[in-house]
Coordinates of C-alpha atoms in Angstrom, one line a residue:
M1 CA 0.2 -0.1 0.0
A2 CA 1.4 3.4 -0.5
A3 CA 2.5 5.3 2.1
V4 CA 0.6 8.4 3.1
A5 CA 1.6 11.7 2.7
L6 CA 1.7 13.7 5.8
L7 CA 1.4 17.4 6.2
V8 CA 1.5 18.3 10.0
S9 CA 0.4 21.4 11.6
P10 CA 3.6 23.4 12.5
A11 CA 1.8 23.8 15.8
V12 CA 1.6 19.8 16.2
V13 CA 5.4 19.6 15.5
R14 CA 6.4 21.5 18.7
L15 CA 6.6 18.6 21.2
G16 CA 9.2 19.8 23.5
G17 CA 8.3 21.4 26.9
S18 CA 8.8 19.9 30.7
S19 CA 11.3 17.2 31.0
S20 CA 9.1 15.9 34.0
D21 CA 8.3 12.5 34.0
V22 CA 5.2 13.3 35.9
P23 CA 2.1 13.6 33.2
F24 CA 0.0 16.0 33.7
P25 CA -3.5 14.9 35.1
Q26 CA -6.4 14.0 32.6
A27 CA -4.2 15.1 29.6
Q28 CA -6.3 15.2 26.4
K29 CA -4.8 12.7 23.6
P30 CA -4.0 14.4 20.4
R31 CA -6.5 13.9 17.5
T32 CA -5.6 13.1 14.2
Y33 CA -7.6 14.2 11.1
V34 CA -6.6 12.0 7.9
F35 CA -7.7 14.0 4.7
I36 CA -8.4 11.8 1.4
V37 CA -7.8 14.0 -1.6
N38 CA -8.4 12.7 -5.3
P39 CA -5.7 15.0 -7.1
E40 CA -7.4 14.3 -10.6
G41 CA -10.9 15.1 -9.5
G42 CA -12.2 17.7 -11.3
S43 CA -9.7 17.9 -13.9
G44 CA -7.3 19.0 -11.2
K45 CA -9.6 21.7 -10.1
T46 CA -10.2 19.6 -6.5
L47 CA -6.4 19.6 -5.8
K48 CA -6.3 23.4 -6.4
R49 CA -9.0 24.3 -4.3
W50 CA -8.2 21.9 -1.6
K51 CA -4.6 23.7 -1.4
A52 CA -6.4 27.0 -1.2
M53 CA -8.1 26.2 1.5
K54 CA -5.6 23.8 3.9
P55 CA -3.8 26.9 5.7
L56 CA -7.6 28.0 6.9
L57 CA -8.3 24.3 7.9
Q58 CA -5.1 24.1 10.0
R59 CA -5.5 27.1 11.6
S60 CA -9.3 26.4 12.5
L61 CA -8.2 23.1 14.1
G62 CA -5.7 24.3 16.3
E63 CA -2.8 22.7 17.9
E64 CA -4.5 19.9 19.3
V65 CA -5.4 18.1 15.9
T66 CA -2.6 17.0 13.8
V67 CA -3.6 17.2 9.8
R68 CA -2.3 14.2 7.5
E69 CA -2.8 14.6 4.0
A70 CA -3.4 11.4 1.5
L71 CA -3.4 12.0 -2.2
T72 CA -4.9 8.9 -4.3
E73 CA -3.1 7.5 -7.1
Y74 CA -5.5 4.7 -8.6
P75 CA -9.4 3.4 -8.6
F76 CA -10.0 2.6 -5.0
H77 CA -6.8 3.9 -3.7
A78 CA -9.2 6.1 -1.3
A79 CA -10.6 3.1 0.4
E80 CA -7.4 1.4 1.2
L81 CA -6.0 5.0 2.5
A82 CA -9.1 5.1 4.8
R83 CA -9.1 1.8 5.7
E84 CA -5.4 2.1 7.1
A85 CA -6.4 5.6 8.8
V86 CA -9.2 3.8 10.7
E87 CA -6.8 1.2 11.6
Q88 CA -4.1 3.2 12.9
G89 CA -6.8 5.1 14.9
A90 CA -7.7 8.3 13.4
D91 CA -10.3 10.4 14.8
A92 CA -11.7 11.4 11.5
V93 CA -11.3 10.6 7.9
V94 CA -12.3 13.2 5.5
A95 CA -13.1 12.8 1.6
V96 CA -11.7 15.5 -0.2
G97 CA -13.8 15.5 -3.7
G98 CA -16.9 14.4 -5.2
D99 CA -19.4 11.4 -4.7
G100 CA -16.8 8.8 -5.9
T101 CA -13.8 9.7 -3.4
L102 CA -16.5 9.6 -0.9
H103 CA -17.9 6.4 -1.7
E104 CA -14.1 4.8 -1.8
V105 CA -13.5 6.5 1.8
V106 CA -17.0 5.0 3.2
N107 CA -15.7 1.9 1.8
G108 CA -12.9 2.0 4.0
F109 CA -14.8 2.2 7.0
F110 CA -16.0 -1.3 6.4
S111 CA -15.4 -5.0 5.4
N112 CA -18.0 -7.4 4.3
G113 CA -20.7 -5.0 5.6
Q114 CA -18.8 -5.1 9.2
P115 CA -17.0 -1.7 10.8
V116 CA -13.3 -1.8 10.5
I117 CA -11.8 -1.6 14.2
P118 CA -8.8 0.3 15.0
R119 CA -5.8 -2.0 15.8
A120 CA -5.5 -0.4 19.6
A121 CA -9.0 -1.3 20.2
L122 CA -8.5 -4.6 18.9
V123 CA -5.7 -5.2 21.1
R124 CA -8.0 -4.0 24.1
Q125 CA -10.7 -5.9 23.4
E126 CA -8.3 -9.0 23.2
G127 CA -7.1 -8.1 26.6
A128 CA -10.3 -7.8 28.1
E129 CA -11.6 -11.1 26.8
Q130 CA -8.1 -12.6 28.3
Q131 CA -8.7 -11.0 31.7
R132 CA -12.2 -12.2 31.8
G133 CA -11.5 -15.8 30.9
S134 CA -9.1 -16.0 33.6
E135 CA -11.4 -14.8 36.0
G136 CA -12.6 -18.1 36.5
E137 CA -16.0 -19.5 37.9
E138 CA -15.9 -18.4 41.6
Q139 CA -15.7 -14.4 40.3
Q140 CA -18.4 -15.0 38.1
S141 CA -20.5 -16.4 40.8
E142 CA -19.9 -13.6 42.7
A143 CA -21.0 -11.1 39.9
G144 CA -24.0 -13.0 39.3
R145 CA -26.8 -10.6 39.1
E146 CA -27.5 -8.7 36.2
C147 CA -26.4 -4.9 35.8
S148 CA -29.0 -2.6 35.0
D149 CA -28.9 0.6 32.8
D150 CA -28.6 2.9 35.8
D151 CA -25.1 1.0 37.1
K152 CA -23.6 1.8 33.7
P153 CA -21.9 4.8 33.9
R154 CA -22.3 7.0 30.6
G155 CA -19.5 6.9 27.8
T156 CA -18.2 3.4 29.5
E157 CA -19.1 -0.2 28.7
R158 CA -19.9 -2.8 31.1
N159 CA -18.1 -6.4 31.0
G160 CA -19.9 -8.2 33.2
C161 CA -20.0 -6.4 36.5
E162 CA -16.7 -6.5 37.3
G163 CA -15.2 -3.3 36.2
T164 CA -15.9 -0.8 33.3
H165 CA -13.8 0.0 30.2
A166 CA -14.1 3.3 28.8
V167 CA -15.2 3.5 25.1
S168 CA -13.3 4.6 22.6
R169 CA -15.2 6.7 20.2
R170 CA -15.1 5.4 16.7
P171 CA -13.5 7.5 13.7
A172 CA -16.0 9.9 12.1
L173 CA -16.5 10.6 8.4
G174 CA -15.6 14.1 7.3
V175 CA -17.0 15.4 3.7
I176 CA -15.5 18.2 2.0
P177 CA -17.6 18.5 -1.5
L178 CA -15.3 19.6 -4.5
G179 CA -16.6 17.1 -7.0
T180 CA -18.8 17.6 -10.2
G181 CA -21.9 16.6 -8.7
S182 CA -21.2 16.2 -4.8
D183 CA -25.1 14.9 -4.3
F184 CA -24.7 13.3 -1.0
A185 CA -23.8 17.0 0.2
R186 CA -26.6 18.4 -1.1
T187 CA -29.3 16.5 1.3
F188 CA -27.4 18.2 4.1
G189 CA -27.5 21.7 2.4
W190 CA -23.3 21.7 2.0
R191 CA -22.6 23.5 -1.1
S192 CA -19.7 22.6 -2.9
D193 CA -18.6 26.3 -3.6
D194 CA -18.5 27.4 0.2
A195 CA -14.9 26.7 1.4
N196 CA -15.5 28.4 4.3
A197 CA -18.4 26.5 5.8
A198 CA -16.6 23.4 5.1
V199 CA -13.5 24.3 7.3
A200 CA -16.1 25.2 10.0
R201 CA -18.0 22.0 10.0
I202 CA -15.0 19.9 10.1
A203 CA -13.1 22.0 13.1
R204 CA -16.2 22.3 14.9
G205 CA -16.4 18.3 15.2
H206 CA -19.8 17.6 15.8
R207 CA -20.9 14.0 14.9
Q208 CA -24.0 12.8 13.9
A209 CA -24.7 8.8 13.4
I210 CA -26.2 8.2 9.9
D211 CA -27.1 4.8 8.0
V212 CA -24.9 3.0 5.4
G213 CA -26.2 1.1 2.4
R214 CA -24.7 -2.4 1.8
V215 CA -24.9 -3.9 -1.9
Q216 CA -24.2 -7.6 -2.8
L217 CA -23.8 -8.7 -6.5
R218 CA -23.6 -12.4 -6.5
D219 CA -22.3 -13.0 -9.8
C220 CA -19.9 -10.0 -10.1
G221 CA -18.4 -11.0 -6.2
V222 CA -18.9 -7.2 -5.3
D223 CA -19.6 -6.4 -1.3
Q224 CA -19.5 -2.9 -1.2
C225 CA -21.1 -0.1 1.0
F226 CA -22.8 3.5 -0.2
V227 CA -24.0 6.2 1.6
N228 CA -26.0 8.1 -1.0
V229 CA -27.9 6.2 -3.6
A230 CA -27.6 3.2 -5.5
D231 CA -29.4 2.8 -8.4
V232 CA -30.3 0.1 -11.3
H233 CA -30.7 -0.1 -14.8
L234 CA -31.1 2.9 -17.1
S235 CA -29.6 5.5 -14.2
A236 CA -26.5 3.0 -14.0
R237 CA -26.1 3.0 -17.7
V238 CA -25.9 7.0 -17.9
G239 CA -24.0 6.7 -14.9
R240 CA -21.1 4.9 -17.3
A241 CA -21.7 7.1 -20.1
A242 CA -21.5 10.3 -18.0
V243 CA -17.9 9.6 -17.0
P244 CA -15.7 10.4 -19.7
L245 CA -17.9 13.6 -20.0
K246 CA -17.6 15.1 -16.9
S247 CA -14.0 17.0 -17.5
S248 CA -15.7 18.6 -20.5
F249 CA -19.2 19.5 -19.7
G250 CA -19.6 19.1 -15.6
S251 CA -23.1 18.5 -14.4
L252 CA -24.3 18.8 -17.9
C253 CA -23.0 15.5 -18.2
Y254 CA -25.8 13.6 -16.8
A255 CA -28.2 15.0 -19.7
I256 CA -25.9 14.4 -22.4
A257 CA -25.2 10.9 -21.0
T258 CA -29.0 10.1 -20.9
L259 CA -29.2 10.8 -24.5
K260 CA -26.4 8.7 -25.3
A261 CA -27.8 5.8 -23.1
F262 CA -31.1 5.5 -24.0
P263 CA -30.8 3.9 -27.8
K264 CA -29.5 0.8 -25.8
H265 CA -31.5 0.5 -23.2
R266 CA -35.0 -1.4 -22.9
N267 CA -37.5 -1.7 -20.1
L268 CA -37.5 -5.1 -18.5
D269 CA -39.7 -7.0 -16.1
L270 CA -37.9 -7.4 -12.8
S271 CA -38.6 -9.5 -9.7
I272 CA -38.2 -7.5 -6.5
R273 CA -38.6 -8.8 -2.8
I274 CA -38.8 -6.1 0.1
D275 CA -37.8 -7.0 3.5
N276 CA -38.1 -10.9 3.1
G277 CA -41.9 -10.8 1.5
P278 CA -43.0 -12.4 -1.5
W279 CA -41.6 -12.0 -4.6
Q280 CA -43.5 -9.3 -6.7
T281 CA -42.8 -8.6 -10.7
L282 CA -42.3 -4.9 -11.5
P283 CA -43.4 -4.9 -15.0
A284 CA -41.3 -2.9 -17.8
A285 CA -39.0 -1.4 -15.3
T286 CA -37.0 1.7 -16.5
M287 CA -34.8 2.4 -13.4
L288 CA -35.0 1.8 -9.5
A289 CA -33.2 3.9 -7.0
I290 CA -32.2 3.0 -3.6
G291 CA -31.9 5.8 -1.2
N292 CA -30.0 6.7 1.7
A293 CA -30.0 10.3 1.0
N294 CA -32.2 12.3 -1.6
F295 CA -30.2 13.2 -4.7
F296 CA -28.4 11.8 -7.5
G297 CA -27.3 12.2 -11.1
G298 CA -25.9 15.9 -10.7
G299 CA -29.1 17.5 -8.5
M300 CA -32.1 15.5 -9.4
R301 CA -34.0 14.8 -6.0
I302 CA -34.7 11.1 -7.0
C303 CA -35.6 9.9 -3.4
P304 CA -37.1 12.8 -1.7
Q305 CA -38.5 11.0 1.3
A306 CA -35.1 9.4 2.1
S307 CA -33.2 10.5 5.3
P308 CA -29.8 9.4 6.2
S309 CA -31.0 8.5 9.8
S310 CA -34.3 6.8 9.2
G311 CA -32.8 3.4 9.6
S312 CA -34.4 2.6 6.0
F313 CA -34.2 3.1 2.4
N314 CA -36.5 5.3 0.6
V315 CA -37.0 3.1 -2.6
V316 CA -38.2 4.7 -5.8
T317 CA -39.2 2.9 -9.0
L318 CA -39.9 4.2 -12.6
S319 CA -41.5 2.0 -15.2
G320 CA -42.6 2.2 -18.5
F321 CA -40.8 5.5 -18.9
R322 CA -39.9 6.5 -22.7
L323 CA -37.1 9.3 -23.6
L324 CA -40.1 11.6 -24.2
D325 CA -41.2 10.9 -20.6
F326 CA -37.9 12.2 -19.4
V327 CA -38.0 15.3 -21.7
Q328 CA -41.6 16.1 -20.2
R329 CA -41.4 15.4 -16.8
G330 CA -37.6 15.4 -16.0
W331 CA -38.1 18.7 -14.3
R332 CA -40.2 16.6 -11.6
L333 CA -36.9 14.5 -10.9
F334 CA -35.1 17.7 -9.9
A335 CA -37.8 19.1 -7.9
G336 CA -38.8 15.8 -6.4
S337 CA -42.4 16.1 -7.2
H338 CA -42.6 12.8 -9.3
I339 CA -43.9 10.9 -6.7
G340 CA -47.4 9.7 -7.3
V341 CA -46.8 10.5 -11.5
K342 CA -47.8 7.8 -13.4
G343 CA -45.3 4.9 -13.4
V344 CA -43.2 6.1 -10.1
E345 CA -43.6 4.6 -7.0
S346 CA -42.2 5.1 -3.5
Y347 CA -41.8 2.9 -0.6
S348 CA -39.8 2.0 2.6
A349 CA -37.6 -0.8 3.1
K350 CA -34.4 -2.1 4.9
L351 CA -34.0 -4.7 2.7
I352 CA -34.6 -5.4 -0.9
E353 CA -33.4 -8.1 -3.5
I354 CA -33.7 -7.5 -7.1
K355 CA -33.4 -10.0 -10.1
V356 CA -34.2 -10.2 -13.5
A357 CA -38.1 -11.8 -13.7
A358 CA -38.1 -15.1 -15.5
A359 CA -40.6 -13.8 -18.1
E360 CA -37.5 -12.5 -20.1
G361 CA -36.2 -15.6 -21.0
D362 CA -32.3 -16.4 -20.3
S363 CA -32.1 -14.3 -16.9
K364 CA -28.6 -14.7 -16.5
E365 CA -27.9 -13.1 -19.9
V366 CA -30.6 -10.4 -19.5
S367 CA -28.9 -9.8 -16.1
Q368 CA -25.7 -8.7 -17.6
E369 CA -27.7 -6.0 -19.2
V370 CA -29.2 -4.5 -16.1
Y371 CA -26.5 -2.3 -14.6
V372 CA -25.7 -1.4 -10.9
Q373 CA -24.2 1.6 -9.3
G374 CA -23.4 2.8 -5.7
D375 CA -23.0 6.5 -4.9
G376 CA -22.7 7.3 -9.1
E377 CA -19.9 4.4 -9.3
A378 CA -20.2 1.4 -11.5
L379 CA -20.5 -1.5 -9.4
G380 CA -21.8 -4.7 -11.7
H381 CA -25.2 -6.2 -12.7
L382 CA -27.9 -8.1 -11.2
P383 CA -29.1 -10.1 -9.1
A384 CA -28.3 -7.5 -6.3
V385 CA -29.1 -7.4 -2.7
F386 CA -29.4 -3.9 -0.6
Q387 CA -29.3 -4.0 3.0
I388 CA -29.6 -1.0 5.3
L389 CA -26.8 -0.6 8.3
P390 CA -28.8 1.9 10.9
G391 CA -26.3 4.2 12.4
A392 CA -23.4 2.6 11.0
I393 CA -21.1 5.5 10.7
D394 CA -20.6 8.9 12.5
I395 CA -20.4 11.8 10.1
L396 CA -19.1 15.3 11.2
V397 CA -21.9 18.0 10.8

């Protein structure tokens, strides 16, 4: 794994002081924030904007925070860098760029749907387990009563009733939106052109637990997480077509990509199952959006009822749509007023399974035509399983 380039605040470098061996009482542990930047994002504009805001960020965070910078070098490198930062005990890992960079950073927090645990926490956990195992049955019998919630000090975790162990706060996710779409940031009202607000938000350090989506594509060997919107069929095909257009057309790339993608698209019957219920047919499916947040495609409010802290997805399906329908009703997708329009359905789900309906013939061959993407990143094709992970990550707000 490539080494992380370090950029340490000058104030933090001054480590001299008293030579006394007696530590200050209750000294606060220095915090570390890792900023992961895609230097190629926005045709190089992301890196320039990041360099411009970095001095203000370092001043705002102050002496108690060590700032580290990591530049990505290849696809999914941001996930590797984020995982390394989490394992090393970073207090926050900040995605600097667009939704693609954010998607990778979020995936650095998880492995097969489970949170990555800092190494120091693993060592403490193993030590606690060994200690409990050596105490024997005699001490267990003395502590045979159950601990009530009132027995648990705030910010601590009881291990039986024998003692308390401080809980290490899990690393937080930060977002500095500097990308083409930056759709996830829109749900929170964060603008990509307001560097001062982004710096203030990171420096403030307030946290909010939000949900994370997990997507598994069996035939593609994919098991990834997403934090914004995952989508299936036409919109995922459009997303693929938009990639080479972003540098030249900016947010207009999605409209142009729709025109390019439609000739190769055909509506298909899909089978879906919600929360382990019965399988149902979605006839002539044009696209499906599985929203943890509201926006995708450069500002379309596709999942207007989604909330990142709700514990469930807002699933929106479009059926029987033609190109003319998008021309006539496309404005509704941006306004979020498309729910209830003919061919549009919306519902809540914690688990959704999607596959090509048997009526479409060779479902395996047809499945390869039905693309899936997460946070605007191409992931593979059907069949797919989407699962909500409630409150799985803390985000700096």
